[in-house]
Each structure stands twice: as structure tokens, then as C-alpha cells.
Amino acid sequence: MAVESDVLEELHRLRNRVPQLTGSLAATVDGLVLAHDAPGTEPEGLAALTAAALGVAHRMADATARGGFRELLLRGADGYVATYAAGGSVVLTLLADGRVNVGRLHLEGRRSGARIGELFAARSGPDRTASGTAEHVPTTVADQAARPIGTLPVRTRSGPPTSRHPGAADTAARPDRPARPDRLARPDRPARPD
């Protein structure tokens, strides 16, 4: 397993470049540990949490039309957790104390993520995932049945946005939902003048 030892070496080099790092982990998007340098942390649990956070991040990026996942930063009272895309099927998670220079963390995390992605792609081929099957990223609602592991479905709407406020001017009924009686004009209240 030469790729795991190469990834571990990259994690050690990263820790030397950013001394405030308290741990690092490279894992597949579905939560399998490739390599870790995280003393005092359970790597399998961190990889599983990373996969769950990645799924939420993918959904949020899709729901807000922000493009594909690149990175995720969490700031806690005692430090940071940063997750970076490392190719299409691997992620790099870094743990840092609160004194870390966040710009430096991003710079080095992105560089190491790119390097780890290259190492993993060299082992499994550029168009392959961890399981050896061709990678497929869904682009439409119909494609979501084949979405990657770790991502949640995203419901997209067609047509112009509608207001949910009962008194708003745009009260066109949506064909996918029945009309709600509480949103209709009430006979016991006088109509507002326009």
C-alpha cells in the first residue's frame, strides 16, 4: 500500500509546515481512513464525521448554487477543523489550535490536498474512485439516484420563485401543492385598499 505511506509522509510534511496543526487525516468521501497523523483522536470516528459534514456541505453548496465542494472551515472555542477536497474521492481534514494563521492553514491545506489527490489518482487512475468504479457526479434531479456516497439529495424548483408570505402579491398556486385555506382571502376580514 504505497499510496498510504506516501499520503502519511505528506501529512507529516504538512505538520512541519504548519506547527499549530494538532492532527490531520486523509480519508475517502465515504469515510474510510487512508492515513492519519492525529494523536489523541479516533481516526475512524473523525473520518465518519468528515463524511457526514461533507454530505451536508455538498447539499448546502448545491442548494445555494455555489458550485462543487472545495473546503469547509469550522471554528470552535479551542481551534479549527478544516476539510479540503483532495481530488474527486478523497478529503483532507486538518485540526489546528486557535493560534493558527488561518490564511496559512488554507494555503498549506489546499496544497497538500492537491498533492494527496494526485497521489490517490496515480494509484487508482484519474477517472476512478476508491472502489475502482468510474466516478459520476450527478448534474440533474433525474441523476440524483446515482449521486456519490456522502451526498444528500437536493430538491430543485422550476419556474420563478414564489413568496411564502400570505399577503404577498405573488400568490400563484403551485401545481405540486394543494391550495391552503389559510392563505386564501377570508370573508370575515375587509380587503386591504391597494
Short mmCIF file of C-alpha atoms in Angstrom, two decimals:
data_model
loop_
_atom_site.label_atom_id
_atom_site.label_comp_id
_atom_site.label_asym_id
_atom_site.label_seq_id
_atom_site.Cartn_x
_atom_site.Cartn_y
_atom_site.Cartn_z
CA MET A 1 0.00 0.00 0.00
CA ALA A 2 2.49 2.57 -1.21
CA VAL A 3 -0.09 5.34 -1.60
CA GLU A 4 -0.97 5.23 2.11
CA SER A 5 2.69 5.65 3.11
CA ASP A 6 3.10 8.49 0.59
CA VAL A 7 -0.02 10.19 1.96
CA LEU A 8 1.26 9.76 5.53
CA GLU A 9 4.57 11.37 4.52
CA GLU A 10 2.63 14.31 3.07
CA LEU A 11 0.69 14.65 6.34
CA HIS A 12 3.99 14.73 8.28
CA ARG A 13 5.42 17.39 5.92
CA LEU A 14 2.24 19.43 6.35
CA ARG A 15 2.57 19.29 10.11
CA ASN A 16 6.15 20.57 9.83
CA ARG A 17 5.00 23.49 7.64
CA VAL A 18 2.12 24.44 9.97
CA PRO A 19 3.30 23.89 13.57
CA GLN A 20 -0.11 24.77 15.07
CA LEU A 21 -1.65 21.66 13.50
CA THR A 22 -2.75 19.20 16.15
CA GLY A 23 -3.84 16.49 13.73
CA SER A 24 -4.52 15.58 10.10
CA LEU A 25 -6.44 12.86 8.32
CA ALA A 26 -6.86 11.77 4.72
CA ALA A 27 -9.99 9.73 4.03
CA THR A 28 -12.26 8.73 1.20
CA VAL A 29 -15.51 10.66 0.78
CA ASP A 30 -17.41 7.71 2.24
CA GLY A 31 -15.40 7.75 5.49
CA LEU A 32 -12.61 5.19 5.03
CA VAL A 33 -9.27 6.25 6.54
CA LEU A 34 -6.31 6.36 4.12
CA ALA A 35 -3.74 7.82 6.52
CA HIS A 36 -3.75 9.88 9.70
CA ASP A 37 -1.46 11.89 11.92
CA ALA A 38 -3.90 12.79 14.69
CA PRO A 39 -2.66 11.75 18.13
CA GLY A 40 -5.39 11.58 20.74
CA THR A 41 -8.12 11.36 18.10
CA GLU A 42 -10.00 8.28 16.92
CA PRO A 43 -9.30 8.35 13.15
CA GLU A 44 -12.28 6.17 12.14
CA GLY A 45 -14.68 8.39 14.06
CA LEU A 46 -13.15 11.56 12.59
CA ALA A 47 -13.36 10.07 9.08
CA ALA A 48 -17.04 9.21 9.62
CA LEU A 49 -17.78 12.73 10.90
CA THR A 50 -15.89 14.18 7.94
CA ALA A 51 -18.04 12.14 5.55
CA ALA A 52 -21.22 13.37 7.27
CA ALA A 53 -20.05 17.01 7.19
CA LEU A 54 -19.08 16.58 3.56
CA GLY A 55 -22.60 15.40 2.72
CA VAL A 56 -24.11 18.47 4.37
CA ALA A 57 -21.56 20.74 2.67
CA HIS A 58 -22.40 19.25 -0.75
CA ARG A 59 -26.09 19.77 -0.13
CA MET A 60 -25.61 23.36 1.04
CA ALA A 61 -23.40 24.19 -1.96
CA ASP A 62 -25.98 22.69 -4.32
CA ALA A 63 -28.95 24.36 -2.63
CA THR A 64 -27.27 27.76 -2.80
CA ALA A 65 -25.83 27.26 -6.31
CA ARG A 66 -22.23 27.76 -5.14
CA GLY A 67 -20.66 25.01 -7.25
CA GLY A 68 -18.78 21.91 -6.23
CA PHE A 69 -17.27 21.37 -2.79
CA ARG A 70 -13.79 22.78 -2.23
CA GLU A 71 -13.36 23.33 1.51
CA LEU A 72 -15.14 23.59 4.82
CA LEU A 73 -13.92 25.52 7.88
CA LEU A 74 -15.28 25.12 11.40
CA ARG A 75 -14.12 27.42 14.19
CA GLY A 76 -14.64 26.23 17.73
CA ALA A 77 -13.75 27.82 21.05
CA ASP A 78 -10.42 25.95 21.14
CA GLY A 79 -9.42 25.84 17.49
CA TYR A 80 -10.28 24.97 13.91
CA VAL A 81 -11.33 21.97 11.84
CA ALA A 82 -10.73 22.42 8.11
CA THR A 83 -11.69 19.97 5.38
CA TYR A 84 -10.36 20.26 1.83
CA ALA A 85 -11.20 18.40 -1.35
CA ALA A 86 -8.29 16.20 -2.42
CA GLY A 87 -9.42 15.10 -5.86
CA GLY A 88 -12.85 13.66 -6.56
CA SER A 89 -12.92 10.89 -3.98
CA VAL A 90 -10.59 11.90 -1.13
CA VAL A 91 -10.76 14.64 1.52
CA LEU A 92 -8.13 16.08 3.84
CA THR A 93 -9.21 17.10 7.35
CA LEU A 94 -6.94 19.26 9.49
CA LEU A 95 -7.20 20.04 13.20
CA ALA A 96 -5.49 23.23 14.39
CA ASP A 97 -5.32 25.18 17.61
CA GLY A 98 -6.81 28.66 17.93
CA ARG A 99 -3.48 30.43 17.36
CA VAL A 100 -3.08 29.17 13.79
CA ASN A 101 -2.81 31.66 10.94
CA VAL A 102 -5.96 30.72 9.01
CA GLY A 103 -4.57 32.05 5.72
CA ARG A 104 -1.52 29.82 6.11
CA LEU A 105 -3.76 26.90 7.07
CA HIS A 106 -5.76 27.37 3.85
CA LEU A 107 -2.64 27.77 1.70
CA GLU A 108 -0.91 24.66 3.01
CA GLY A 109 -4.15 22.65 3.29
CA ARG A 110 -5.03 23.32 -0.35
CA ARG A 111 -1.50 22.41 -1.49
CA SER A 112 -1.47 19.19 0.49
CA GLY A 113 -4.99 18.35 -0.64
CA ALA A 114 -3.94 18.71 -4.28
CA ARG A 115 -0.85 16.56 -3.67
CA ILE A 116 -2.84 13.85 -1.88
CA GLY A 117 -5.42 13.90 -4.67
CA GLU A 118 -2.61 13.37 -7.22
CA LEU A 119 -1.14 10.51 -5.19
CA PHE A 120 -4.51 8.79 -4.93
CA ALA A 121 -5.36 9.36 -8.61
CA ALA A 122 -2.00 7.86 -9.63
CA ARG A 123 -2.87 4.67 -7.75
CA SER A 124 -6.46 4.31 -8.83
CA GLY A 125 -6.35 6.13 -12.18
CA PRO A 126 -7.62 9.65 -12.95
CA ASP A 127 -11.20 8.59 -13.67
CA ARG A 128 -11.57 6.06 -10.85
CA THR A 129 -12.83 6.24 -7.29
CA ALA A 130 -11.72 4.36 -4.19
CA SER A 131 -13.85 1.35 -5.09
CA GLY A 132 -12.48 1.19 -8.64
CA THR A 133 -15.68 2.23 -10.39
CA ALA A 134 -15.99 5.22 -12.67
CA GLU A 135 -16.79 8.41 -10.82
CA HIS A 136 -20.10 10.05 -11.69
CA VAL A 137 -21.21 13.37 -10.30
CA PRO A 138 -24.96 13.99 -10.76
CA THR A 139 -25.97 17.17 -12.54
CA THR A 140 -29.75 16.86 -12.72
CA VAL A 141 -32.56 15.78 -10.44
CA ALA A 142 -33.02 12.62 -12.52
CA ASP A 143 -29.34 11.81 -11.97
CA GLN A 144 -29.56 12.03 -8.19
CA ALA A 145 -30.34 8.33 -7.83
CA ALA A 146 -26.70 7.76 -8.85
CA ARG A 147 -25.18 10.52 -6.66
CA PRO A 148 -21.88 9.86 -4.88
CA ILE A 149 -21.86 8.39 -1.39
CA GLY A 150 -21.85 11.06 1.27
CA THR A 151 -24.12 13.45 -0.57
CA LEU A 152 -27.75 14.11 0.21
CA PRO A 153 -30.48 14.68 -2.36
CA VAL A 154 -31.22 18.26 -3.32
CA ARG A 155 -34.69 19.29 -4.41
CA THR A 156 -34.62 21.88 -7.15
CA ARG A 157 -37.52 24.10 -8.10
CA SER A 158 -38.51 25.11 -11.58
CA GLY A 159 -40.03 28.42 -12.51
CA PRO A 160 -39.79 31.80 -10.83
CA PRO A 161 -39.50 31.99 -7.06
CA THR A 162 -42.75 32.49 -5.19
CA SER A 163 -43.34 34.26 -1.91
CA ARG A 164 -44.49 32.27 1.11
CA HIS A 165 -45.96 35.32 2.77
CA PRO A 166 -49.79 35.06 2.75
CA GLY A 167 -50.31 38.74 1.96
CA ALA A 168 -47.74 38.95 -0.81
CA ALA A 169 -48.74 39.96 -4.32
CA ASP A 170 -47.36 36.76 -5.86
CA THR A 171 -49.87 34.19 -4.66
CA ALA A 172 -49.97 31.92 -7.68
CA ALA A 173 -50.84 28.37 -6.68
CA ARG A 174 -48.08 25.86 -7.15
CA PRO A 175 -49.16 22.82 -9.16
CA ASP A 176 -47.21 20.44 -6.91
CA ARG A 177 -49.06 21.54 -3.73
CA PRO A 178 -52.76 21.83 -2.92
CA ALA A 179 -54.07 25.28 -2.05
CA ARG A 180 -54.09 26.03 1.65
CA PRO A 181 -57.29 27.58 3.01
CA ASP A 182 -55.38 29.80 5.46
CA ARG A 183 -53.70 31.55 2.54
CA LEU A 184 -56.91 32.45 0.78
CA ALA A 185 -58.85 35.66 1.30
CA ARG A 186 -61.00 35.47 4.42
CA PRO A 187 -64.59 36.77 4.18
CA ASP A 188 -64.60 37.93 7.81
CA ARG A 189 -61.81 40.46 7.14
CA PRO A 190 -62.16 43.50 4.93
CA ALA A 191 -59.94 43.67 1.87
CA ARG A 192 -56.98 45.99 2.12
CA PRO A 193 -57.03 49.01 -0.19
CA ASP A 194 -54.32 48.91 -2.82
#
